[in-house]
Short mmCIF file of C-alpha atoms and ligand atoms in Angstrom, two decimals:
data_model
loop_
_atom_site.label_atom_id
_atom_site.label_comp_id
_atom_site.label_asym_id
_atom_site.label_seq_id
_atom_site.Cartn_x
_atom_site.Cartn_y
_atom_site.Cartn_z
CA UNK A 1 0.02 -0.04 0.01
CA UNK A 2 1.40 3.37 -1.00
CA UNK A 3 1.21 6.30 1.39
CA UNK A 4 -1.26 8.13 -0.88
CA UNK A 5 -3.71 5.25 -0.56
CA UNK A 6 -4.12 5.59 3.19
CA UNK A 7 -7.35 7.46 3.90
CA UNK A 8 -6.83 10.50 6.10
CA UNK A 9 -9.48 11.41 8.49
CA UNK A 10 -9.16 14.68 10.29
CA UNK A 11 -10.72 14.54 13.72
CA UNK A 12 -13.06 17.50 14.24
CA UNK A 13 -13.39 18.15 17.92
CA UNK A 14 -16.79 19.52 18.95
CA UNK A 15 -16.65 23.23 19.56
CA UNK A 16 -17.44 23.75 23.28
CA UNK A 17 -19.29 26.94 22.34
CA UNK A 18 -21.85 24.91 20.36
CA UNK A 19 -23.57 24.23 23.67
CA UNK A 20 -23.41 27.84 24.92
CA UNK A 21 -26.89 29.44 24.96
CA UNK A 22 -28.30 32.73 26.05
CA UNK A 23 -29.83 32.25 29.49
CA UNK A 24 -33.22 33.73 28.72
CA UNK A 25 -35.38 34.53 25.71
CA UNK A 26 -35.91 38.26 26.07
CA UNK A 27 -32.21 39.13 26.54
CA UNK A 28 -32.74 40.68 30.00
CA UNK A 29 -29.60 38.89 31.11
CA UNK A 30 -26.15 38.85 29.55
CA UNK A 31 -23.56 36.37 30.70
CA UNK A 32 -20.37 38.19 31.73
CA UNK A 33 -18.42 35.44 30.06
CA UNK A 34 -19.06 37.00 26.65
CA UNK A 35 -16.73 39.90 27.65
CA UNK A 36 -13.74 37.74 28.64
CA UNK A 37 -13.82 34.38 26.84
CA UNK A 38 -11.05 34.05 24.19
CA UNK A 39 -13.06 31.42 22.21
CA UNK A 40 -16.03 33.69 22.05
CA UNK A 41 -13.85 36.53 20.93
CA UNK A 42 -12.41 34.35 18.11
CA UNK A 43 -15.93 33.46 17.00
CA UNK A 44 -16.94 37.18 17.05
CA UNK A 45 -14.08 38.00 14.70
CA UNK A 46 -15.19 35.30 12.26
CA UNK A 47 -18.95 35.41 12.52
CA UNK A 48 -19.53 39.11 13.18
CA UNK A 49 -16.73 41.19 11.74
CA UNK A 50 -15.89 38.78 8.84
CA UNK A 51 -19.46 37.60 8.69
CA UNK A 52 -22.64 38.90 7.03
CA UNK A 53 -22.51 42.36 8.58
CA UNK A 54 -21.68 45.86 7.23
CA UNK A 55 -18.75 47.52 9.00
CA UNK A 56 -18.27 51.19 8.98
CA UNK A 57 -14.97 52.10 7.37
CA UNK A 58 -14.71 55.88 6.91
CA UNK A 59 -16.42 58.95 5.53
CA UNK A 60 -16.11 59.61 1.81
CA UNK A 61 -14.95 63.11 2.72
CA UNK A 62 -11.77 61.55 4.19
CA UNK A 63 -10.70 60.12 0.78
CA UNK A 64 -11.97 62.80 -1.60
CA UNK A 65 -9.50 62.43 -4.48
CA UNK A 66 -8.16 59.48 -6.51
CA UNK A 67 -5.27 57.84 -4.62
CA UNK A 68 -6.41 59.09 -1.20
CA UNK A 69 -6.48 56.32 1.39
CA UNK A 70 -7.05 55.71 5.05
CA UNK A 71 -6.05 52.67 7.18
CA UNK A 72 -8.78 51.29 9.44
CA UNK A 73 -9.63 48.13 11.30
CA UNK A 74 -12.45 45.69 10.85
CA UNK A 75 -12.59 43.46 13.97
CA UNK A 76 -8.98 42.47 14.24
CA UNK A 77 -8.27 42.75 10.50
CA UNK A 78 -6.30 45.76 9.22
CA UNK A 79 -8.03 47.30 6.21
CA UNK A 80 -7.22 50.06 3.72
CA UNK A 81 -10.09 52.16 2.27
CA UNK A 82 -9.06 53.96 -0.83
CA UNK A 83 -10.22 56.04 -3.78
CA UNK A 84 -9.31 54.53 -7.19
CA UNK A 85 -8.22 56.50 -10.29
CA UNK A 86 -11.79 56.06 -11.56
CA UNK A 87 -13.10 57.70 -8.42
CA UNK A 88 -14.61 54.55 -6.96
CA UNK A 89 -14.18 53.49 -3.31
CA UNK A 90 -12.23 50.22 -2.74
CA UNK A 91 -11.40 48.48 0.47
CA UNK A 92 -8.79 45.70 0.87
CA UNK A 93 -6.99 43.80 3.63
CA UNK A 94 -3.75 45.55 4.57
CA UNK A 95 -1.61 42.41 4.59
CA UNK A 96 0.76 41.52 1.79
CA UNK A 97 -0.37 38.58 -0.36
CA UNK A 98 3.22 37.41 -0.41
CA UNK A 99 4.43 36.92 3.14
CA UNK A 100 1.91 38.84 5.18
CA UNK A 101 3.58 42.14 6.07
CA UNK A 102 1.47 45.25 6.60
CA UNK A 103 1.62 47.07 3.33
CA UNK A 104 0.24 50.58 4.07
CA UNK A 105 1.80 51.91 7.24
CA UNK A 106 0.49 55.46 7.24
CA UNK A 107 -2.85 56.40 8.81
CA UNK A 108 -3.76 58.60 5.84
CA UNK A 109 -2.17 59.56 2.58
CA UNK A 110 -2.36 59.78 -1.15
CA UNK A 111 -0.45 57.46 -3.46
CA UNK A 112 -0.87 55.86 -6.86
CA UNK A 113 0.39 52.55 -5.58
CA UNK A 114 1.38 50.77 -2.38
CA UNK A 115 4.70 48.86 -2.32
CA UNK A 116 5.24 46.43 0.58
CA UNK A 117 8.62 47.29 2.13
CA UNK A 118 9.53 43.61 2.65
CA UNK A 119 9.98 42.35 -0.96
CA UNK A 120 8.51 45.31 -2.85
CA UNK A 121 5.38 43.60 -4.10
CA UNK A 122 3.44 46.59 -5.35
CA UNK A 123 -0.35 47.13 -5.26
CA UNK A 124 -2.49 49.70 -6.96
CA UNK A 125 -5.16 51.76 -5.19
CA UNK A 126 -7.71 49.02 -5.54
CA UNK A 127 -5.37 46.43 -4.00
CA UNK A 128 -4.50 44.62 -7.21
CA UNK A 129 -0.90 43.37 -7.62
CA UNK A 130 0.74 45.53 -10.24
CA UNK A 131 4.46 44.77 -9.83
CA UNK A 132 6.70 42.02 -8.55
CA UNK A 133 10.56 42.33 -8.47
CA UNK A 134 12.65 39.48 -10.02
CA UNK A 135 9.52 37.93 -11.46
CA UNK A 136 11.61 36.23 -14.20
CA UNK A 137 14.71 35.99 -12.07
CA UNK A 138 18.08 37.74 -12.30
CA UNK A 139 20.82 36.73 -14.78
CA UNK A 140 18.91 33.58 -15.61
CA UNK A 141 18.49 32.47 -11.97
CA UNK A 142 15.48 32.35 -9.73
CA UNK A 143 12.21 34.00 -10.63
CA UNK A 144 8.64 32.77 -10.17
CA UNK A 145 7.35 29.72 -11.94
CA UNK A 146 6.02 30.36 -15.48
CA UNK A 147 2.44 29.91 -14.31
CA UNK A 148 2.66 32.73 -11.70
CA UNK A 149 -0.21 35.11 -12.39
CA UNK A 150 -0.17 38.53 -10.59
CA UNK A 151 -4.01 38.68 -11.01
CA UNK A 152 -4.27 35.81 -8.55
CA UNK A 153 -2.21 37.51 -5.85
CA UNK A 154 -3.91 40.78 -5.16
CA UNK A 155 -4.90 41.95 -1.69
CA UNK A 156 -8.18 40.53 -0.40
CA UNK A 157 -11.09 42.87 -1.33
CA UNK A 158 -14.04 43.69 0.80
CA UNK A 159 -17.48 44.50 -0.59
CA UNK A 160 -18.11 48.19 -0.32
CA UNK A 161 -21.39 50.01 0.03
CA UNK A 162 -21.94 53.70 0.36
CA UNK A 163 -24.71 55.70 1.99
CA UNK A 164 -24.87 59.46 2.35
CA UNK A 165 -21.10 59.76 2.34
CA UNK A 166 -20.57 56.91 4.81
CA UNK A 167 -18.48 53.96 3.57
CA UNK A 168 -19.26 50.42 4.79
CA UNK A 169 -17.36 47.25 4.02
CA UNK A 170 -18.24 43.56 4.29
CA UNK A 171 -16.18 40.35 3.97
CA UNK A 172 -19.28 38.31 3.29
CA UNK A 173 -21.27 37.78 0.11
CA UNK A 174 -24.23 37.00 2.42
CA UNK A 175 -24.53 40.50 3.87
CA UNK A 176 -27.91 41.88 2.71
CA UNK A 177 -28.24 45.13 0.75
CA UNK A 178 -27.00 47.94 2.99
CA UNK A 179 -30.33 49.77 3.20
CA UNK A 180 -32.09 46.61 4.22
CA UNK A 181 -29.30 45.91 6.76
CA UNK A 182 -29.71 49.35 8.34
CA UNK A 183 -33.49 49.36 8.42
CA UNK A 184 -35.88 52.39 8.19
CA UNK A 185 -35.19 54.01 11.59
CA UNK A 186 -31.40 54.19 11.04
CA UNK A 187 -31.84 55.34 7.44
CA UNK A 188 -34.26 58.06 8.50
CA UNK A 189 -31.78 59.47 11.08
CA UNK A 190 -28.69 59.12 8.86
CA UNK A 191 -30.73 61.15 6.35
CA UNK A 192 -31.40 63.77 8.96
CA UNK A 193 -27.69 64.19 9.90
CA UNK A 194 -26.02 63.65 6.53
CA UNK A 195 -28.30 66.11 4.82
CA UNK A 196 -25.50 67.85 2.86
CA UNK A 197 -21.80 67.36 2.14
CA UNK A 198 -19.67 67.15 5.28
CA UNK A 199 -16.30 68.54 6.17
CA UNK A 200 -13.91 66.65 8.49
CA UNK A 201 -12.77 68.79 11.41
CA UNK A 202 -10.46 66.40 13.29
CA UNK A 203 -9.95 63.20 15.19
CA UNK A 204 -9.59 61.65 18.63
CA UNK A 205 -8.24 58.18 19.25
CA UNK A 206 -8.56 56.58 22.68
CA UNK A 207 -7.96 53.17 24.21
CA UNK A 208 -10.38 51.85 26.79
CA UNK A 209 -9.54 48.83 28.92
CA UNK A 210 -12.83 47.07 28.31
CA UNK A 211 -14.37 44.64 25.86
CA UNK A 212 -15.76 46.26 22.63
CA UNK A 213 -19.27 45.16 23.47
CA UNK A 214 -19.33 46.99 26.79
CA UNK A 215 -18.90 50.19 24.78
CA UNK A 216 -21.70 49.21 22.51
CA UNK A 217 -23.94 48.46 25.50
CA UNK A 218 -23.06 51.81 26.98
CA UNK A 219 -23.88 53.78 23.88
CA UNK A 220 -27.22 52.08 23.46
CA UNK A 221 -28.37 52.83 26.99
CA UNK A 222 -29.73 56.36 27.42
CA UNK A 223 -30.70 55.80 31.04
CA UNK A 224 -27.14 55.82 32.36
CA UNK A 225 -26.44 59.21 30.75
CA UNK A 226 -28.59 61.32 33.03
CA UNK A 227 -27.10 59.57 36.03
CA UNK A 228 -23.40 58.96 35.26
CA UNK A 229 -22.79 62.26 33.47
CA UNK A 230 -23.11 64.97 36.06
CA UNK A 231 -22.32 67.64 33.51
CA UNK A 232 -25.12 66.57 31.24
CA UNK A 233 -27.71 66.51 34.01
CA UNK A 234 -26.60 69.68 35.66
CA UNK A 235 -26.49 71.80 32.49
CA UNK A 236 -29.47 70.13 30.81
CA UNK A 237 -27.58 68.83 27.76
CA UNK A 238 -29.41 65.60 28.40
CA UNK A 239 -31.65 64.35 31.19
CA UNK A 240 -33.95 61.37 31.44
CA UNK A 241 -36.73 63.80 32.25
CA UNK A 242 -36.57 65.19 28.71
CA UNK A 243 -38.91 64.02 26.04
CA UNK A 244 -37.23 61.46 23.79
CA UNK A 245 -37.50 58.33 21.74
CA UNK A 246 -35.78 54.98 21.55
CA UNK A 247 -35.95 53.38 18.09
CA UNK A 248 -34.67 49.95 16.99
CA UNK A 249 -33.77 48.25 13.75
CA UNK A 250 -35.78 45.11 12.87
CA UNK A 251 -33.20 42.70 14.34
CA UNK A 252 -32.57 44.94 17.38
CA UNK A 253 -28.82 45.43 16.67
CA UNK A 254 -28.98 49.03 15.61
CA UNK A 255 -30.69 51.87 17.44
CA UNK A 256 -31.42 55.54 17.57
CA UNK A 257 -31.84 57.28 20.93
CA UNK A 258 -32.57 61.00 21.14
CA UNK A 259 -33.88 63.61 23.52
CA UNK A 260 -35.44 66.95 22.85
CA UNK A 261 -33.82 69.79 24.78
CA UNK A 262 -35.78 72.01 27.19
CA UNK A 263 -38.75 69.66 27.46
CA UNK A 264 -38.41 69.34 31.21
CA UNK A 265 -38.88 71.86 34.00
CA UNK A 266 -36.87 72.68 37.07
CA UNK A 267 -39.37 71.24 39.51
CA UNK A 268 -39.61 67.95 37.60
CA UNK A 269 -35.87 67.69 37.43
CA UNK A 270 -35.40 68.27 41.17
CA UNK A 271 -37.95 65.60 41.85
CA UNK A 272 -36.37 63.10 39.46
CA UNK A 273 -32.85 63.65 40.86
CA UNK A 274 -33.95 63.68 44.49
CA UNK A 275 -31.75 61.23 46.37
CA UNK A 276 -29.13 60.86 43.66
CA UNK A 277 -25.93 61.99 45.20
CA UNK A 278 -24.34 64.98 43.49
CA UNK A 279 -25.70 64.21 40.04
CA UNK A 280 -27.72 67.31 39.53
CA UNK A 281 -26.13 70.51 40.81
CA UNK A 282 -28.93 73.10 40.61
CA UNK A 283 -26.71 75.98 41.73
CA UNK A 284 -23.76 75.30 39.37
CA UNK A 285 -23.01 77.82 36.61
CA UNK A 286 -20.52 77.72 33.81
CA UNK A 287 -17.67 80.29 33.85
CA UNK A 288 -17.89 80.30 30.00
CA UNK A 289 -21.50 79.63 29.11
CA UNK A 290 -20.72 80.05 25.40
CA UNK A 291 -19.49 76.42 25.57
CA UNK A 292 -23.21 75.41 25.45
CA UNK A 293 -24.37 78.07 22.99
CA UNK A 294 -26.32 76.12 20.43
CA UNK A 295 -27.34 77.18 16.94
CA UNK A 296 -29.40 74.19 15.85
CA UNK A 297 -28.44 72.56 12.55
CA UNK A 298 -31.79 70.86 12.42
CA UNK A 299 -35.12 72.27 13.37
CA UNK A 300 -36.62 69.55 15.47
CA UNK A 301 -35.36 70.57 18.94
CA UNK A 302 -33.21 67.40 19.27
CA UNK A 303 -30.12 68.31 21.16
CA UNK A 304 -28.72 64.85 21.85
CA UNK A 305 -28.94 61.98 19.38
CA UNK A 306 -27.01 58.75 19.16
CA UNK A 307 -27.22 56.29 16.21
CA UNK A 308 -25.55 52.95 16.74
CA UNK A 309 -25.09 50.43 13.92
CA UNK A 310 -23.94 46.88 14.79
CA UNK A 311 -21.19 46.01 14.93
CA UNK A 312 -18.87 49.00 14.87
CA UNK A 313 -20.48 52.45 14.16
CA UNK A 314 -21.74 55.21 16.35
CA UNK A 315 -22.89 58.54 14.96
CA UNK A 316 -23.69 61.40 17.36
CA UNK A 317 -25.15 64.85 17.30
CA UNK A 318 -24.78 66.55 20.66
CA UNK A 319 -25.80 70.21 20.27
CA UNK A 320 -23.50 71.34 17.45
CA UNK A 321 -20.97 68.58 17.66
CA UNK A 322 -21.17 65.88 15.03
CA UNK A 323 -19.03 62.74 14.90
CA UNK A 324 -18.70 59.18 13.81
CA UNK A 325 -17.08 56.76 16.22
CA UNK A 326 -15.56 53.54 14.98
CA UNK A 327 -15.24 50.76 17.56
CA UNK A 328 -12.12 48.68 17.08
CA UNK A 329 -11.77 45.59 19.30
CA UNK A 330 -8.30 45.02 20.84
CA UNK A 331 -8.56 41.46 22.17
CA UNK A 332 -11.11 40.55 24.81
CA UNK A 333 -10.13 43.29 27.27
CA UNK A 334 -9.64 46.41 25.20
CA UNK A 335 -10.92 48.57 22.44
CA UNK A 336 -9.83 51.60 20.50
CA UNK A 337 -12.48 54.26 19.87
CA UNK A 338 -11.76 56.32 16.81
CA UNK A 339 -13.66 59.64 16.70
CA UNK A 340 -14.08 61.57 13.39
CA UNK A 341 -15.53 65.04 13.99
CA UNK A 342 -17.23 66.77 11.16
CA UNK A 343 -19.29 69.78 10.18
CA UNK A 344 -20.79 70.77 6.86
CA UNK A 345 -18.88 72.07 3.82
CA UNK A 346 -20.96 75.19 3.76
CA UNK A 347 -20.40 76.06 7.43
CA UNK A 348 -19.45 79.67 8.12
CA UNK A 349 -16.21 80.12 10.10
CA UNK A 350 -18.13 80.89 13.32
CA UNK A 351 -20.13 77.71 13.03
CA UNK A 352 -16.93 75.69 12.72
CA UNK A 353 -15.46 77.50 15.73
CA UNK A 354 -18.58 76.66 17.77
CA UNK A 355 -18.34 73.03 16.81
CA UNK A 356 -14.68 72.91 17.76
CA UNK A 357 -15.45 74.64 21.07
CA UNK A 358 -18.17 72.03 21.84
CA UNK A 359 -15.69 69.24 21.24
CA UNK A 360 -14.82 69.76 24.92
CA UNK A 361 -18.06 67.92 25.64
CA UNK A 362 -17.02 64.67 23.87
CA UNK A 363 -14.03 62.61 23.12
CA UNK A 364 -11.66 60.81 25.68
CA UNK A 365 -11.63 63.82 28.05
CA UNK A 366 -14.98 65.31 27.20
CA UNK A 367 -17.15 66.69 29.97
CA UNK A 368 -19.85 64.21 29.08
CA UNK A 369 -17.89 61.32 27.51
CA UNK A 370 -14.92 60.65 29.79
CA UNK A 371 -16.99 58.80 32.40
CA UNK A 372 -18.07 56.16 29.90
CA UNK A 373 -14.51 54.73 29.52
CA UNK A 374 -14.09 54.50 33.24
CA UNK A 375 -17.56 53.00 33.86
CA UNK A 376 -17.01 50.16 31.42
CA UNK A 377 -13.40 49.65 32.57
CA UNK A 378 -14.85 49.05 36.11
CA UNK A 379 -17.10 46.39 34.62
CA UNK A 380 -14.26 44.65 32.81
CA UNK A 381 -12.18 44.76 35.98
CA UNK A 382 -14.74 43.06 38.08
CA UNK A 383 -15.88 40.23 35.75
CA UNK A 384 -12.48 38.69 34.96
CA UNK A 385 -12.77 34.91 35.22
CA UNK A 386 -16.53 34.97 35.83
CA UNK A 387 -18.13 32.03 34.01
CA UNK A 388 -21.68 31.89 35.26
CA UNK A 389 -23.11 35.20 36.46
CA UNK A 390 -25.02 37.59 34.22
CA UNK A 391 -25.88 41.26 34.20
CA UNK A 392 -29.48 42.45 34.86
CA UNK A 393 -31.16 44.44 32.05
CA UNK A 394 -34.76 45.17 32.99
CA UNK A 395 -35.12 48.99 32.98
CA UNK A 396 -38.09 49.66 30.74
CA UNK A 397 -39.44 46.19 31.28
CA UNK A 398 -39.12 42.61 30.06
CA UNK A 399 -40.62 40.93 27.00
CA UNK A 400 -40.81 42.14 23.46
CA UNK A 401 -37.89 44.20 22.13
CA UNK A 402 -39.71 47.17 20.65
CA UNK A 403 -39.40 50.96 20.26
CA UNK A 404 -40.20 53.20 23.22
CA UNK A 405 -41.52 56.74 23.37
CA UNK A 406 -39.13 57.68 26.22
CA UNK A 407 -35.48 57.22 27.23
CA UNK A 408 -35.76 55.51 30.58
CA UNK A 409 -35.07 52.10 29.15
CA UNK A 410 -32.42 49.47 28.40
CA UNK A 411 -34.42 48.01 25.50
CA UNK A 412 -31.72 48.91 22.91
CA UNK A 413 -29.18 46.97 24.97
CA UNK A 414 -31.46 43.92 24.82
CA UNK A 415 -31.80 44.48 21.13
CA UNK A 416 -28.04 44.46 20.73
CA UNK A 417 -27.81 41.10 22.52
CA UNK A 418 -30.62 39.63 20.44
CA UNK A 419 -28.72 40.46 17.21
CA UNK A 420 -25.47 39.32 18.74
CA UNK A 421 -26.76 35.96 19.84
CA UNK A 422 -28.40 35.34 16.47
CA UNK A 423 -25.17 36.19 14.66
CA UNK A 424 -23.06 34.13 17.02
CA UNK A 425 -25.27 31.04 17.22
CA UNK A 426 -26.05 31.64 20.90
CA UNK A 427 -29.80 32.01 20.73
CA UNK A 428 -31.65 30.56 23.67
CA UNK A 429 -33.31 27.23 22.86
CA UNK A 430 -36.78 28.66 23.20
CA UNK A 431 -36.09 31.28 20.48
CA UNK A 432 -34.78 28.78 17.89
FE1 LIG B 501 -22.39 57.85 28.61
#
């Protein structure tokens, strides 16, 4: 018997996660294990970020001209998003098809092609291989085999879809049409914000010592904001006493939460904050009240609005500040949050100045954003090694995951877990 005739059987060990199930059907509990388990993290990278989802990559305004590029991250995969000579948007994995080195090392730039420093394999702005040194050898020696075809060795491309100047990418042919993926509530509110061409004003990058999903939980939960963020409550940027809405996408994974400014009154606020220690400081005044001067861009009274799109995009409008936030996982216990601030192309200089002044509200050290990083770090710190316990998510009630006409609710957080569990294969038995 020759070696080739011996049948080879690869043993496939059962995946221990195949028996992992959500503990209840309405997602009012979340097992802490999902924030720390390495195997779950690996499955997230494959099934979520490289699965049938649309990941936010960048704004078109960041790569306006042919050759402009930006390096980003989808899950744990480095990606380049780039404008081709034809003016199209392309996205490709930033890892040389030869031996795996990072090809594009700059965060931004403009270039006709991208040579890898290691062996000078050279790629065009769509990621196709356009040059290979020593392809036919040197002085009759070496070279690639005669059947080497550069067209078969380009950088891995992502599908790209654009909406209102936002660029999304997907690794999967199974991701639905982008508009269908987003759903009507998200589309409606993206339409509201991206109503005309935008102008990028700047960036923040911050690292938070917490799992990426803890940030997504945080951003979907309006009820923490009036309690954790003293500045918000005290100066009325946001309070749970304000009129607002909580809107979900059909699968629950995306959400819009907003509040309408000045829809509460002093007596109601005092009553609501009675007993909360130091969260509402009625006698505080700002030394520079122009910080909160607000010239509305939209005429609906909404002063605070957060759109979240599973798995990696947040868009906010807080008074005059506008930004996208890209969530970049860094292992189980960390994330990078990448903020892109923008205004509109036709903004007058004073409007741009006001937006930049109000940046003090947001970002890593913002008066109303800095506490979020610390709050979720405290969660990550206290759940290390926890295999069985779950969090408790019942503000706003149990049962169906549906829109609410107020902001005193954690229903969007439950929606996130519903979509997460479906994508990961963790649905509770009863829901299957
Ligand atoms: Fe917050």
